[in-house]
């Protein structure tokens, strides 16, 4: 079975061909980071325009690198939700036209389900059910992966996502967009105990997150230092931010695992590339004797292979769409 996956929900135009659910035949990613860097974040209209310019070339390269003709494909999978609406519409319209003209089934994929599926590409033995922490620029979720296509969200952020918190703290420290990776690098040289930052509890749900207090605390700390003319060591502050975020994500995931009886845990989303988060969750799982899975680093960020992989499982489960498929900016995983 050969599935083409197309991803355009944010600032990466990506396409990939995946064979038999888990083997990557090609994976092409065209990133727009350099362009959005000038503005300190993703500018939605620019993102849509770049997707529009790049998508044909990216898909063509993915087919060529896999040495696959359109006629060889079993289906065309595409991210249809959630994400920037103008960005999603480019991928959805393109995939729809491609599938309809080639007479192939069209398979809708939820972006977060795609992130979770990046683990199947890395770990051939991983099968549901398991508990997955998904932390990205737009989401922080603890999800029960009940089957390849059924999910239950047991925890979510009440405000900022973990990646958003990394990026906003990074910006306040003067790092370029997207700042998560710069905080990660600086943290390697810093002392995680140098600053005491808030570990926010969320009233009413023990598995929900809140990161906006941490962000505000960091911004205030930097602002006060600037007013007093004192120097803040960015490595120490980065290490403190990283260990706080990694600590909160790990603590809540482990609590949920215990409460719900999961001994198999996975990590996914852009923030799964963070060395502190990877280490904290893997150590906590090792201590408990739980199995732990995380995507290889190249599959943590947005890519087409994760969409093709999840698209394969959706296709096998009979999840297809017709020409009325539309893009959706906000959509819970439980509504797919
Ligand atoms: O999954 P993703 O590529 O896009 C969304 O679906 O949102 O996640 C991007 C997020 C950004 O906030 C980025 O800063 C963060 O993942 N990120 C990291 C690291 N690499 C990417 N955050 C912390 N440390 C990293 N090494
Ligand atoms: Zn993503």
XYZ file of C-alpha atoms and ligand atoms in Angstrom:
363
model
C 0.000 0.000 0.000
C 1.400 3.392 -1.035
C 0.008 6.585 0.483
C 0.992 10.154 -0.373
C 0.741 12.505 2.633
C 0.463 16.282 2.325
C 0.945 18.735 5.215
C 0.450 22.521 5.124
C -1.126 23.445 8.476
C 1.472 26.014 9.570
C 4.820 27.098 8.114
C 6.072 23.865 6.542
C 4.935 22.640 3.138
C 5.591 18.905 3.258
C 4.853 15.751 1.297
C 5.875 12.143 1.668
C 5.203 8.694 0.283
C 4.851 5.947 2.893
C 4.652 2.236 2.082
C 2.629 -0.279 4.110
C 1.905 2.260 6.876
C 5.422 2.509 8.344
C 8.135 2.653 5.676
C 9.149 6.123 4.488
C 9.899 6.090 0.730
C 10.407 9.866 0.568
C 9.910 12.912 2.781
C 10.235 16.451 1.438
C 9.881 19.507 3.678
C 10.001 23.095 2.493
C 10.238 25.347 5.539
C 9.316 29.039 5.633
C 11.105 29.782 8.919
C 13.566 32.296 7.423
C 10.729 34.396 6.066
C 8.626 34.436 9.258
C 11.722 35.064 11.422
C 11.690 38.717 10.328
C 8.314 39.167 12.023
C 9.075 37.129 15.168
C 6.343 34.590 14.385
C 4.272 33.030 11.628
C 2.392 35.560 9.474
C -0.667 33.584 8.283
C -1.110 35.312 4.934
C 2.542 34.884 4.011
C 2.328 31.217 5.038
C -0.638 30.630 2.702
C 1.100 32.326 -0.219
C 4.291 30.308 0.223
C 2.333 27.034 0.453
C 0.580 28.009 -2.761
C 3.908 28.606 -4.523
C 5.689 25.537 -3.151
C 3.158 22.752 -2.934
C 3.359 21.407 -6.476
C 7.172 21.240 -6.378
C 7.182 19.576 -2.961
C 4.646 16.912 -3.975
C 6.421 16.301 -7.291
C 9.751 15.817 -5.470
C 8.154 13.435 -2.954
C 6.807 11.265 -5.794
C 10.094 11.413 -7.720
C 12.268 10.598 -4.714
C 10.040 7.618 -3.925
C 10.188 6.609 -7.602
C 6.412 6.435 -7.600
C 3.880 7.509 -10.245
C 0.573 9.032 -9.285
C -1.124 5.920 -10.662
C 0.829 3.709 -8.183
C -0.736 5.415 -5.151
C -3.550 3.834 -3.171
C -4.726 7.155 -1.720
C -3.876 10.803 -1.109
C -3.887 11.851 2.566
C -3.954 15.456 3.726
C -3.991 17.464 6.954
C -7.399 19.140 7.087
C -7.411 20.280 10.761
C -6.394 21.969 12.989
C -4.116 24.830 11.946
C -4.011 28.172 10.157
C -7.086 28.147 7.962
C -5.512 29.789 4.897
C -2.535 27.433 5.136
C -4.710 24.319 5.530
C -6.885 25.337 2.580
C -3.901 25.192 0.220
C -3.096 21.575 1.141
C -6.736 20.483 1.195
C -7.572 22.067 -2.182
C -4.423 20.663 -3.752
C -4.932 17.145 -2.350
C -8.571 17.157 -3.385
C -7.779 18.170 -6.961
C -4.940 15.624 -7.165
C -7.023 12.759 -5.757
C -10.078 13.517 -7.887
C -8.123 13.932 -11.116
C -6.134 10.729 -10.523
C -9.229 8.808 -9.423
C -7.717 8.045 -5.997
C -9.403 8.067 -2.573
C -8.900 11.215 -0.496
C -8.046 10.634 3.189
C -8.458 13.404 5.798
C -5.895 13.478 8.632
C -6.024 15.368 11.936
C -2.663 17.089 12.472
C -2.246 15.865 16.056
C -3.043 12.285 15.054
C -0.261 12.761 12.501
C 2.201 13.828 15.220
C 1.289 10.751 17.262
C 1.851 8.561 14.170
C 5.457 9.791 13.875
C 6.102 7.216 16.617
C 4.940 4.353 14.365
C 7.555 5.399 11.812
C 10.277 5.276 14.472
C 9.150 2.200 16.431
C 8.008 -0.771 14.306
C 6.674 -2.588 17.392
C 4.478 0.191 18.799
C 0.752 -0.524 18.734
C -2.225 1.068 20.519
C -3.444 1.305 23.197
C -1.044 3.694 24.945
C -0.944 7.166 26.466
C 0.657 9.973 24.443
C 1.840 13.411 25.494
C 1.588 15.718 22.470
C 3.376 19.034 22.938
C 3.725 21.394 19.992
C 3.531 25.066 19.101
C -0.255 24.992 19.123
C -1.151 22.116 21.469
C -0.324 20.427 24.761
C -2.453 17.343 25.176
C -2.409 14.102 27.100
C -4.193 11.644 24.838
C -5.392 8.081 25.212
C -4.590 6.402 21.894
C -7.341 3.780 22.030
C -6.715 2.445 18.528
C -4.976 3.734 15.383
C -7.979 5.966 14.697
C -9.717 6.511 18.075
C -8.495 9.016 20.631
C -9.605 10.413 23.977
C -8.160 13.683 25.262
C -7.643 13.478 29.020
C -5.614 16.648 29.557
C -5.088 19.873 27.652
C -3.652 23.326 28.121
C -5.974 25.974 29.468
C -3.980 28.770 27.799
C -0.588 28.683 26.008
C 0.818 25.487 24.507
C 4.225 24.259 25.727
C 5.911 25.221 22.424
C 4.279 28.627 22.534
C 5.650 29.109 26.051
C 9.157 28.107 24.882
C 8.874 30.498 21.923
C 7.518 33.459 23.927
C 10.146 33.081 26.665
C 12.809 32.761 23.963
C 11.593 35.929 22.283
C 11.690 37.810 25.598
C 15.317 36.651 26.012
C 16.157 37.925 22.519
C 16.436 34.581 20.690
C 15.186 34.416 17.081
C 11.932 32.682 16.056
C 11.195 29.835 16.590
C 12.920 30.056 19.934
C 12.307 26.592 21.426
C 15.427 25.116 19.896
C 17.554 28.096 21.061
C 16.325 27.678 24.635
C 17.207 23.983 24.342
C 20.749 24.810 23.166
C 21.324 27.529 25.782
C 19.956 25.226 28.510
C 22.823 22.765 27.877
C 25.197 25.367 29.350
C 22.967 26.574 32.188
C 21.951 25.713 35.748
C 18.303 24.539 35.900
C 18.101 25.501 39.599
C 19.259 29.098 39.047
C 15.731 30.533 38.901
C 12.662 29.374 40.811
C 9.795 29.536 38.339
C 6.114 28.776 39.036
C 4.876 25.191 38.570
C 1.259 26.079 37.901
C -1.539 23.854 39.175
C -4.858 23.962 37.341
C -7.930 23.993 39.550
C -10.542 21.419 38.585
C -8.376 19.070 36.539
C -5.221 17.305 37.584
C -4.216 16.525 33.985
C -4.646 19.994 32.434
C -1.768 22.410 31.845
C -1.354 26.167 32.144
C 1.775 27.815 30.796
C 0.821 31.491 30.613
C 1.841 32.148 34.246
C 5.322 30.811 33.588
C 5.657 32.968 30.482
C 4.508 36.100 32.360
C 6.904 35.320 35.196
C 9.848 35.089 32.783
C 8.857 38.304 30.979
C 8.538 40.169 34.313
C 11.871 38.805 35.516
C 13.636 40.061 32.381
C 11.822 43.399 32.513
C 12.744 44.000 36.161
C 16.370 43.114 35.495
C 16.466 45.526 32.580
C 15.015 48.340 34.722
C 17.555 47.666 37.460
C 20.346 47.386 34.921
C 21.277 43.873 36.114
C 22.380 41.067 33.804
C 20.397 37.853 33.515
C 22.321 34.766 32.484
C 20.373 33.463 29.485
C 21.815 29.972 29.801
C 20.673 29.689 33.419
C 17.241 31.121 32.651
C 16.857 28.817 29.625
C 17.816 25.791 31.736
C 15.329 26.841 34.443
C 12.496 27.360 31.912
C 13.233 24.041 30.211
C 13.372 22.057 33.417
C 10.105 23.672 34.623
C 8.245 22.892 31.372
C 9.708 19.375 31.182
C 8.834 18.829 34.847
C 5.194 19.906 34.480
C 4.657 17.891 31.273
C 6.221 14.798 32.818
C 4.465 15.064 36.176
C 0.976 15.334 34.640
C 1.603 12.605 32.074
C 2.805 10.207 34.767
C -0.201 11.066 36.963
C -2.564 10.366 34.065
C -0.760 7.095 33.261
C -1.144 5.896 36.827
C -4.771 6.979 37.133
C -5.781 5.410 33.821
C -3.612 2.304 34.099
C -1.231 2.848 31.153
C 2.258 1.360 31.253
C 3.101 2.288 27.665
C 3.805 5.988 27.135
C 4.684 7.991 24.017
C 5.764 11.548 23.303
C 5.017 13.562 20.124
C 4.812 17.074 18.647
C 7.457 19.710 17.896
C 8.440 19.983 21.586
C 9.265 16.255 21.608
C 12.569 17.392 20.035
C 13.451 19.130 23.311
C 16.296 17.361 25.100
C 14.950 18.215 28.577
C 11.463 16.900 27.825
C 12.839 13.737 26.177
C 15.106 13.041 29.165
C 12.554 13.844 31.883
C 9.770 11.673 30.483
C 12.050 8.792 29.551
C 13.638 8.810 33.028
C 10.255 8.934 34.765
C 9.037 5.986 32.649
C 12.225 4.000 33.312
C 11.781 4.548 37.066
C 8.263 3.129 36.906
C 9.227 0.320 34.527
C 6.935 1.704 31.801
C 7.674 1.302 28.093
C 8.550 4.664 26.528
C 8.481 5.748 22.873
C 9.468 9.006 21.190
C 9.918 9.955 17.536
C 13.397 10.245 16.061
C 14.345 13.935 16.017
C 13.777 14.412 12.280
C 10.122 13.384 12.712
C 9.291 15.594 15.724
C 8.412 18.735 13.753
C 5.766 19.004 11.045
C 6.393 16.596 8.163
C 4.505 14.756 5.451
C 5.537 11.245 6.542
C 3.504 11.424 9.755
C 0.455 12.443 7.688
C 1.026 9.632 5.188
C 1.448 7.158 8.079
C -1.723 8.226 9.893
C -3.431 8.499 6.497
C -2.582 4.829 5.905
C -4.293 3.779 9.131
C -7.290 6.017 8.401
C -7.542 4.510 4.915
C -7.422 0.961 6.309
C -10.210 1.937 8.736
C -12.311 3.225 5.830
C -11.933 6.903 6.718
C -12.106 8.787 3.408
C -13.570 12.099 2.259
C -15.366 13.284 -0.868
C -15.096 16.555 -2.766
C -16.903 18.396 0.025
C -13.854 18.079 2.348
C -13.047 21.429 3.941
C -10.267 22.745 6.157
C -11.085 23.310 9.847
C -9.005 25.665 12.010
C -10.031 24.168 15.366
C -11.165 20.578 15.795
C -10.936 18.306 18.833
C -9.426 14.876 18.216
C -12.544 13.363 19.736
C -14.658 14.821 16.920
C -12.834 13.152 14.048
O 4.688 20.440 15.916
P 5.312 21.695 15.467
O 6.411 21.618 14.449
O 4.238 22.681 14.943
C 2.960 22.724 15.499
O 2.150 21.816 15.189
O 2.742 23.636 16.338
O 5.863 22.387 16.801
C 6.584 23.573 16.732
C 6.957 23.959 18.143
C 7.523 25.373 18.220
O 6.934 26.038 19.302
C 9.003 25.119 18.453
O 9.674 26.139 19.134
C 8.954 23.871 19.290
O 7.964 23.075 18.652
N 10.257 23.188 19.305
C 11.018 23.085 20.421
C 12.204 22.419 20.039
N 12.128 22.139 18.702
C 10.915 22.612 18.270
N 10.789 23.494 21.681
C 11.740 23.241 22.592
N 12.914 22.629 22.300
C 13.181 22.188 21.049
N 14.331 21.554 20.779
Zn 2.653 20.236 14.297
